[in-house]
XYZ file of C-alpha atoms in Angstrom:
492
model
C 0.000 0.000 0.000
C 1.588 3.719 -0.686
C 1.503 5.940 2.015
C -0.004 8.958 1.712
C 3.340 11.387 0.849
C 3.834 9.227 -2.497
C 0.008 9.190 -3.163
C 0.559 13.253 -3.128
C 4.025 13.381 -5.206
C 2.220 11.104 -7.592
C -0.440 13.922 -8.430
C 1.763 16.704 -8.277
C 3.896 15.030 -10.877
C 0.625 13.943 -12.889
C -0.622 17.303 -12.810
C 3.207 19.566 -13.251
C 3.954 17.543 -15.966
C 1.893 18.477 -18.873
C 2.121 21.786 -17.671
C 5.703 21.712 -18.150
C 5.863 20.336 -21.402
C 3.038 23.052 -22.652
C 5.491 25.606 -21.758
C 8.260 23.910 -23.544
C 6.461 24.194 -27.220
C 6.297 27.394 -28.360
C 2.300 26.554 -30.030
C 1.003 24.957 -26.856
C -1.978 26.955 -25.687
C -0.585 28.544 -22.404
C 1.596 30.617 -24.269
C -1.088 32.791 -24.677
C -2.418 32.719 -21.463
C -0.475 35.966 -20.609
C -2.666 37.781 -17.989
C 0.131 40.520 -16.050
C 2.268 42.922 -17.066
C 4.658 44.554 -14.150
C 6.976 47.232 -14.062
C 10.208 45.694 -12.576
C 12.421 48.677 -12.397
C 13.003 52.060 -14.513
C 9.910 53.780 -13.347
C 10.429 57.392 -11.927
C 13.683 58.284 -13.421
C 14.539 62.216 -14.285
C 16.624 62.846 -17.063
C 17.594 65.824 -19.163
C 15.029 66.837 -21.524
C 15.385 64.862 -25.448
C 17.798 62.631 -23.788
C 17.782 58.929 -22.722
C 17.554 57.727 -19.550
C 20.125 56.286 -17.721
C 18.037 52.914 -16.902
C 15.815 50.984 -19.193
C 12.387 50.375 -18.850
C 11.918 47.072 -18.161
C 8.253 44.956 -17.620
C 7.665 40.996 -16.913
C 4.604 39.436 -18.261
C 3.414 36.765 -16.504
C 0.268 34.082 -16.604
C -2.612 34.021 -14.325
C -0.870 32.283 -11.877
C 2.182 34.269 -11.198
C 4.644 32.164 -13.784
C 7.023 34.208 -16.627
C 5.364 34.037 -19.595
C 8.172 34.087 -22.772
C 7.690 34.863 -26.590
C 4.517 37.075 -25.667
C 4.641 40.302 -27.746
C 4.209 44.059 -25.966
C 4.400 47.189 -27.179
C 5.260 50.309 -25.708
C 3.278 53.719 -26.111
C 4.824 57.024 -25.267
C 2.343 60.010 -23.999
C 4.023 63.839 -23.825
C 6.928 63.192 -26.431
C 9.774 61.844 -26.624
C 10.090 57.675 -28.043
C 11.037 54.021 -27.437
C 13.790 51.873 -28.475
C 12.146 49.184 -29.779
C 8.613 50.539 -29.619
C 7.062 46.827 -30.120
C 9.084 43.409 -29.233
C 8.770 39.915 -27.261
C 9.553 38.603 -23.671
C 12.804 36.534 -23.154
C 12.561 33.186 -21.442
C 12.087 34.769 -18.362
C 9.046 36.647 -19.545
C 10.763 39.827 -19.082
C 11.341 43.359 -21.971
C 14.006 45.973 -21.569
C 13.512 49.128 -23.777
C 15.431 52.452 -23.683
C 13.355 55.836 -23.605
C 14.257 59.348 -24.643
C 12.448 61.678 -23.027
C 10.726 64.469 -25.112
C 11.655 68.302 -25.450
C 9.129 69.571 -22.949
C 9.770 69.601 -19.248
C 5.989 70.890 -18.707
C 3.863 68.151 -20.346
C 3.473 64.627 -18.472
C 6.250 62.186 -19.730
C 4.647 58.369 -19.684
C 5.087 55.435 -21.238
C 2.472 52.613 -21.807
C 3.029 49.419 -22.228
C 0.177 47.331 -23.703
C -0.082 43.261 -24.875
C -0.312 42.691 -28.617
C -2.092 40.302 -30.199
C -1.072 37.967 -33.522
C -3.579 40.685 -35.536
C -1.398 43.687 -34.259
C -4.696 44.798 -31.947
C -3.267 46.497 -28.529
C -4.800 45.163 -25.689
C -5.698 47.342 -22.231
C -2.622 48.996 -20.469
C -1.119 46.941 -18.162
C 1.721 48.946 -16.923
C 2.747 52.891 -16.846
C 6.415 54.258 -16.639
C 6.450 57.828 -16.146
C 9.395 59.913 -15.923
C 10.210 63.368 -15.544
C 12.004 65.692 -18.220
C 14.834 67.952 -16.545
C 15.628 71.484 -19.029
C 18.939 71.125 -20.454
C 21.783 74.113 -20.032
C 20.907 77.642 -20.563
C 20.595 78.318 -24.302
C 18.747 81.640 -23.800
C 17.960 84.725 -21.922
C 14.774 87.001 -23.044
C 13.501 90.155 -21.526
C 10.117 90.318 -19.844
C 7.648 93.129 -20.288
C 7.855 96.166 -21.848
C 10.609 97.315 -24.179
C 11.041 100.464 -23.018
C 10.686 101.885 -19.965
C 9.961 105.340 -18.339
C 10.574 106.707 -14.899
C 12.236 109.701 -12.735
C 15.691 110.223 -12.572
C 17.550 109.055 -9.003
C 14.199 107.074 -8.627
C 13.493 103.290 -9.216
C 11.112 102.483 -11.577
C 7.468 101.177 -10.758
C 8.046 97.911 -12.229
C 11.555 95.241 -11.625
C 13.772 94.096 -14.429
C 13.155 90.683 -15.090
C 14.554 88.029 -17.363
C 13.509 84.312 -18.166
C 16.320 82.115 -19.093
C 15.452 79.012 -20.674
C 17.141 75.756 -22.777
C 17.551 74.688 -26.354
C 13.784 73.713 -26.316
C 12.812 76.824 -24.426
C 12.402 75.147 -20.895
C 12.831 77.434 -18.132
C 15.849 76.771 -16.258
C 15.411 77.452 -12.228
C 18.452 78.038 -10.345
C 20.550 79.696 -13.147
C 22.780 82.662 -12.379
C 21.797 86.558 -13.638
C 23.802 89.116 -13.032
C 22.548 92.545 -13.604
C 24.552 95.658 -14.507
C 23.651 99.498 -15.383
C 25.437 100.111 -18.787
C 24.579 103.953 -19.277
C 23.271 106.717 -17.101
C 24.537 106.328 -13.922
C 22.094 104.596 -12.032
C 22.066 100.973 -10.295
C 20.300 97.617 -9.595
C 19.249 95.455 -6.457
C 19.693 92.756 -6.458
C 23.177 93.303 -8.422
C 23.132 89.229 -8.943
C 20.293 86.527 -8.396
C 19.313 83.021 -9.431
C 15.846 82.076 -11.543
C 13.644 80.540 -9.966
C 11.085 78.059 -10.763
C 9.415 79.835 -13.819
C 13.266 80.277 -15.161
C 12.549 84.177 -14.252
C 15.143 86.058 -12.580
C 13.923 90.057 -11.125
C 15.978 93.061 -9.970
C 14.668 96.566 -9.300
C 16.451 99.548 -11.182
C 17.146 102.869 -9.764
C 17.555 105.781 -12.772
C 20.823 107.616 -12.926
C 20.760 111.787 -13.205
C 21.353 111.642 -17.054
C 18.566 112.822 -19.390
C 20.722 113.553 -22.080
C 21.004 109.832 -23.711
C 18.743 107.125 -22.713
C 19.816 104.899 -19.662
C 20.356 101.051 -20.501
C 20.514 98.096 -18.406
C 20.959 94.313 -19.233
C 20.855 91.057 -17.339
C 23.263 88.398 -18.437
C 23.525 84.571 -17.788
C 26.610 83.000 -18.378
C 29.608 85.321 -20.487
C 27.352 85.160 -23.615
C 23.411 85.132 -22.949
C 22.416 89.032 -22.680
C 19.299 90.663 -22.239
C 19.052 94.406 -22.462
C 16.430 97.139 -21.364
C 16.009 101.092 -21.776
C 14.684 103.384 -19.970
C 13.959 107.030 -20.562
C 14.501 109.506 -17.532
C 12.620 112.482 -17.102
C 12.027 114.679 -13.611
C 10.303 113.680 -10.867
C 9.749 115.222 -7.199
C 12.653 113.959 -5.936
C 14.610 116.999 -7.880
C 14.522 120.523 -7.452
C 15.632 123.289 -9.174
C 17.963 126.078 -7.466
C 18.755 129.459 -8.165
C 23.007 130.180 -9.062
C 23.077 133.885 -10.120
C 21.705 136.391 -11.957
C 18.860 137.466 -9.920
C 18.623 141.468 -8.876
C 20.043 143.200 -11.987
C 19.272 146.214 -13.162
C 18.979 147.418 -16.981
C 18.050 149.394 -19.771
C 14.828 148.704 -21.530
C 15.231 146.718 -24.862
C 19.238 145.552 -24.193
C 20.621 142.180 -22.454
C 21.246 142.452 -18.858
C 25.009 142.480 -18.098
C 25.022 138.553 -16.554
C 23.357 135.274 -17.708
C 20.836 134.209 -15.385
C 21.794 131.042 -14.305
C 20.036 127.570 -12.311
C 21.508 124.389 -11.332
C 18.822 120.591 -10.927
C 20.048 118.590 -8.530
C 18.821 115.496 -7.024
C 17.881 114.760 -3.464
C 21.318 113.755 -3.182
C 22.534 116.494 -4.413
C 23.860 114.556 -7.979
C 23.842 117.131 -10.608
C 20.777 115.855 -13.156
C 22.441 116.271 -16.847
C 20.506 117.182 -20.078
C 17.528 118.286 -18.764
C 15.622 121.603 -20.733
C 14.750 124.453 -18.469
C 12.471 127.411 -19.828
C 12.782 130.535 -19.692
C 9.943 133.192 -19.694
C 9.383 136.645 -18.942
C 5.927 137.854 -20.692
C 5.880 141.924 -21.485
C 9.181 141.892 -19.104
C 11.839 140.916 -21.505
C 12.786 137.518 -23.840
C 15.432 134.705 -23.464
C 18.360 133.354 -25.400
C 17.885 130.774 -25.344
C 14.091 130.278 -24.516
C 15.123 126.194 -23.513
C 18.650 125.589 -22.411
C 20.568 121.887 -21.166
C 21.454 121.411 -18.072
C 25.383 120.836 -18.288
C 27.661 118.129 -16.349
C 27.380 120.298 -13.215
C 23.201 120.344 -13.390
C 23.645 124.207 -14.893
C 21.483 125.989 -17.245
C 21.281 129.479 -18.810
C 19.971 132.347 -20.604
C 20.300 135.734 -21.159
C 17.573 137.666 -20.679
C 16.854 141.296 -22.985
C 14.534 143.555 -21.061
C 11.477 144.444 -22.203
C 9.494 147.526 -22.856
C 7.843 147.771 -18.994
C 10.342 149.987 -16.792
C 10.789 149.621 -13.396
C 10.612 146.475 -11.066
C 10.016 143.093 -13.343
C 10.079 139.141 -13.010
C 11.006 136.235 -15.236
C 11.483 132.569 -14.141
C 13.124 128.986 -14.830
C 11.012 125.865 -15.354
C 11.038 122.597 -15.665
C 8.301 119.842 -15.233
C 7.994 117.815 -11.937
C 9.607 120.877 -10.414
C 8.983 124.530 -8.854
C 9.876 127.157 -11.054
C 12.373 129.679 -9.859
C 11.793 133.638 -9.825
C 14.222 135.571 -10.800
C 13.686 139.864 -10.351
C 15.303 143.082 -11.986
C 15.371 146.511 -12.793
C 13.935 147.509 -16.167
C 15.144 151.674 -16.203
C 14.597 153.931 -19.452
C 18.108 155.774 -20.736
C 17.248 158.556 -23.451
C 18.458 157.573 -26.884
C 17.361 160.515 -28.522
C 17.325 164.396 -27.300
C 15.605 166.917 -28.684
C 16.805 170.709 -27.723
C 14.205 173.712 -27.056
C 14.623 176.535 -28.831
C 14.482 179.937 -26.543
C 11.548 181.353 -28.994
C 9.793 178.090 -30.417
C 9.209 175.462 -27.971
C 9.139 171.457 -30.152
C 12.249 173.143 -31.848
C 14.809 169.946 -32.618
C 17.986 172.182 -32.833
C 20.287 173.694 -30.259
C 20.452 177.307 -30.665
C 22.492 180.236 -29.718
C 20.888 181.544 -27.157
C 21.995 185.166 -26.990
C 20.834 187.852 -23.972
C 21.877 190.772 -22.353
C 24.626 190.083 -19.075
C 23.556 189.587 -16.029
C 19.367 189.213 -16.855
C 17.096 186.015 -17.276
C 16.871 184.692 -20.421
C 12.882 185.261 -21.847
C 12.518 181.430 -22.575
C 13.469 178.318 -20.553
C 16.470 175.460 -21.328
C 14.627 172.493 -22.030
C 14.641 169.307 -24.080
C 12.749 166.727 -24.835
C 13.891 162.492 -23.536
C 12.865 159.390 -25.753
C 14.105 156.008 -24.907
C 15.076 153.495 -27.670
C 11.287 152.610 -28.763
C 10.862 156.451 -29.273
C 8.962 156.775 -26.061
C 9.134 160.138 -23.546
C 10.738 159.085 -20.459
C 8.943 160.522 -17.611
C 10.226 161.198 -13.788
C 13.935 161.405 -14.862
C 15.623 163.608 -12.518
C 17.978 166.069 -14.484
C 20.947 168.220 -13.520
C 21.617 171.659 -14.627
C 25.277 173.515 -14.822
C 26.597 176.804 -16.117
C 30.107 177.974 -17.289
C 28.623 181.716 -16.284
C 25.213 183.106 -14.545
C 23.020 180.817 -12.515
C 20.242 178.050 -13.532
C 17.023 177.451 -11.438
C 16.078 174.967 -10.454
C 19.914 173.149 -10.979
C 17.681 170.054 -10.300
C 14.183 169.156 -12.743
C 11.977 166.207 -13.458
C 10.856 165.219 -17.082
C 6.997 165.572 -17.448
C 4.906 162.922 -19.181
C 6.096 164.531 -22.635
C 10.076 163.734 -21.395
C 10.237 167.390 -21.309
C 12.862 168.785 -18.243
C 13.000 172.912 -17.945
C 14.900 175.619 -16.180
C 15.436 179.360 -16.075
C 18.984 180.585 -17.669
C 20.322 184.256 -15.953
C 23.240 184.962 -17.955
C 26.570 186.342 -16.227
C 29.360 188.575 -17.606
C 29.405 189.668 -21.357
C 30.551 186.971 -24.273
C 30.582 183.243 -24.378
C 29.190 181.188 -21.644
C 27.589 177.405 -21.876
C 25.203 175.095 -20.031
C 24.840 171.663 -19.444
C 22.458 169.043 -18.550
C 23.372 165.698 -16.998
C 20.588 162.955 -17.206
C 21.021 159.265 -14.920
C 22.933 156.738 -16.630
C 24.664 159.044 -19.575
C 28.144 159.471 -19.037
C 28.081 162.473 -21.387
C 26.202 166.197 -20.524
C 23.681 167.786 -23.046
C 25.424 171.567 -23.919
C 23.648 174.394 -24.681
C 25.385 177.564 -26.193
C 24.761 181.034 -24.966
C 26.129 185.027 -25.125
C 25.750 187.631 -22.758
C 25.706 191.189 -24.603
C 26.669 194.537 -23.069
C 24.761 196.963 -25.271
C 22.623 197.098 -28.482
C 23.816 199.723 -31.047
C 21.625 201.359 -33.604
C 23.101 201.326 -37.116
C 23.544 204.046 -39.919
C 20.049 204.069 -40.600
C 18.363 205.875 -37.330
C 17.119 209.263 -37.990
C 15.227 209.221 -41.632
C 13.075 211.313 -42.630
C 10.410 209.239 -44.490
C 6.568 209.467 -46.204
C 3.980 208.719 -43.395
C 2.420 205.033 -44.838
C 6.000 204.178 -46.538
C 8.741 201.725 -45.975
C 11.933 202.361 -44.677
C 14.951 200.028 -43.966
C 16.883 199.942 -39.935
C 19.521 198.423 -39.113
C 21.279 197.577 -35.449
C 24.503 196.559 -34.371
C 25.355 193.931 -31.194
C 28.365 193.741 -29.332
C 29.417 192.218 -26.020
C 31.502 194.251 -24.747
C 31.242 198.288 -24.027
C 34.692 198.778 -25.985
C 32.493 197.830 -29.431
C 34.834 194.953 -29.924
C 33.420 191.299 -30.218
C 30.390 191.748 -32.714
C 27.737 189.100 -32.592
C 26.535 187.084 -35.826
C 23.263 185.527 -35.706
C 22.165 186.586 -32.492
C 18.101 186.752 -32.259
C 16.701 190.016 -32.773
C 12.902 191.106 -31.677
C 11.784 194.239 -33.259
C 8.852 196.608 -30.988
C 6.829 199.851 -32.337
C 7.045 201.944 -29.751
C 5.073 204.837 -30.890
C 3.725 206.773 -33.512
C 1.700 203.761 -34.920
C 3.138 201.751 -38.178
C 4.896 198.067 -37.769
C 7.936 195.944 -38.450
């Protein structure tokens, strides 16, 4: 009788056995009987983008019970990009696949690989297994600027919005971590951070404070690695944190209609105290005067300026210096009127425009006043100019008079001793007196002609002589002569 241990190797034998030899010919029916696929190792890897990875993928298929299954086709499907080395093949005697995969170009999109059974008509079955991997970007290729391409601002101020850079790989993947370092190239300003790393997004920021220059625009760039450069501009013009100061030039005084001796002159400075170069200043004075220029550049030193030609007003007037984003600066002077043109009195004809010889007898008042008349340069009278009067002989009064509202200045003329004498009037601001010519006579003479005996109603011819001194010497030419009836009727 067998005992019950070879009863129970007998079946296992009877039952292993044609089991076995199904698996040994390649048409017996298990072959087929493929029911698992499982991931045995190269799931999870990371790997630069486009490139292989360092494992291979490999998957075991096995039966319903657990065994290898050999010779049973698979294929392999790749989802984001990238491919498989071979895409399709069979398991080995151990039931087991090893493939290579190269990851695709995209380190954003899912990397995953399926792998599927396939059937004698080339059908894919239901996934059985999933690899995924993820896609690493490569070196940096590239650096781009974000945002605007130009920017605007204040100068010595930072600008409302940071610098900021993305610097990405051959296929345009952001690379996090990579060094940026920022530098000012023109305009004198600076960055913070001066250097930085990207970070997730590839994006690297720094904020940039303008420089004092408005006379070229500012630039800035970021740059990763010695070759990968990414520049930005920025155009500077004032903001509150300048302000513009007075240098010189302020409390002149000057004729009406010429340029005031010295420039006026302003200098823009920063908070700091940094001169601010190239800015335009205006200059305005309304009725009061006009500028040369009307705009003028601030210089290296933050100095603009302008001469400024008076205008027609007289007296106390104001221009000023302006620039946007700042206060304007007043600047005051002294408008005064200097007579350009004089215009002599005559002693008998008042409005006369030539200096006469005024001719009287010594030692009396001359019948008619000195006088002229004072225009400026735009032909206008010049009123309230104080004017002084000398004489070489006699006396003047008042020495001191005021032009009227015509220009017009007066005084009274008493001649002294017999024969020449002059006098002279000195206006404000004219280095040179106006003369006037006079002669004091002694006595006048009458000629050959007094005593004729003539027809009442007729004409008859007089004649008298003029001489300044009582020894009949020094006879007068074109002295004025007034001629009186005296009695007996008739005229002259």
């Amino acid at each position: 009788m067998r005992s019950a241990a070879s009863l129970e190797l007998f079946f296992l034998l009877l039952v292993s056995t044609p089991l076995a030899a199904g698996c040994d010919d390649p048409t017996h029916p298990e072959r087929r009987s493929a029911h698992t696929i499982e991931v045995v190792s190269g799931d999870g890897q990371s790997a630069t983008a486009a490139e292989a990875l360092g494992q291979p993928l490999v998957v075991r298929v096995l039966d319903w019970i657990g065994r290898p299954v050999p010779g049973r086709r698979v294929v392999f499907t790749v989802a984001g990009g990238g491919s498989v080395d071979p895409h399709a093949t069979v398991t080995d005697a151990d039931g087991l696949v090893h493939v290579t995969w190269t990851l695709g170009t995209s380190t954003a999109d899912s990397q995953e690989v399926e792998v599927r059974f396939l059937d004698n008509g080339g059908a894919q079955g239901r996934p059985s297994a999933v690899f995924r991997a993820r896609a690493l970007p490569g070196p940096p290729q590239r650096i781009t600027a974000l945002g605007d391409s130009g920017y605007a601002g204040s100068v010595g101020m930072p600008l409302a919005d940071s610098l900021a850079v993305r610097v990405t790989d051959g296929y345009g993947n952001p690379v996090p971590g990579a060094p940026v370092v920022w530098r000012v190239l023109s305009g004198g300003g600076g960055v913070t951070p001066e250097t930085g790393n990207t970070g997730s997004d590839g994006v690297a920021r720094t904020l940039w404070t303008l420089g004092p220059r408005m006379d070229s625009a500012q630039v800035a760039e970021g740059l990763a690695g010695l070759t990968l450069r990414a520049g930005f501009v920025a155009t500077a013009g004032v903001g509150l944190g300048a302000r513009l100061v007075k240098v010189s030039g302020d409390a002149q005084t000057g004729e009406v209609g010429t340029p005031l001796a010295e420039p006026l002159r302003v200098r823009l400075l920063l908070a700091d105290q940094r001169p601010i170069v190239g800015a335009p200043v205006s200059w305005s004075a309304g009725e009061a005067g006009t500028f040369s220029p009307e705009v003028s550049t601030t210089d290296e030193n933050g100095e603009a300026s302008a001469v400024w030609t008076m205008g027609k007003p007289f007296g106390p007037v104001a221009a000023q210096a302006a620039i946007a984003g700042t206060a304007p600066v007043p600047f005051w002077a002294t408008a005064v009127q200097l007579p350009r043109s004089i215009y002599w009195l005559e002693p008998n004809l008042h409005g006369g425009y030539h200096p006469p010889l005024l001719v009287g007898a010594a030692n009396s008042l001359l019948d008619n006043p000195l006088g002229f008349i004072a225009h400026d340069r735009f032909n206008r009278p010049i009123a309230g100019m104080e004017v002084k009067w000398r004489v070489t002989a006699g006396s003047v009064a008042p020495v001191t008079s005021v032009t009227d509202s015509a220009g017009m200045a007066t005084t009274r003329w008493t001649l002294g001793a017999p024969g020449d004498c002059n006098a002279y009037a000195k206006l404000p601001g004219n280095a040179s007196e106006i003369q006037f010519w006079g002669f004091a006579l002694t006595a006048l003479y009458a000629g050959h002609d007094d005593g004729q005996l003539a027809d009442a109603g007729s004409t008859i011819d007089v004649s008298v002589a003029t001489v300044g001194t009582s020894a009949g010497a020094g006879i007068v030419d074109g002295a004025s002569v007034r001629w009186t009836v005296l009695s007996g009727g008739g005229s002259v």
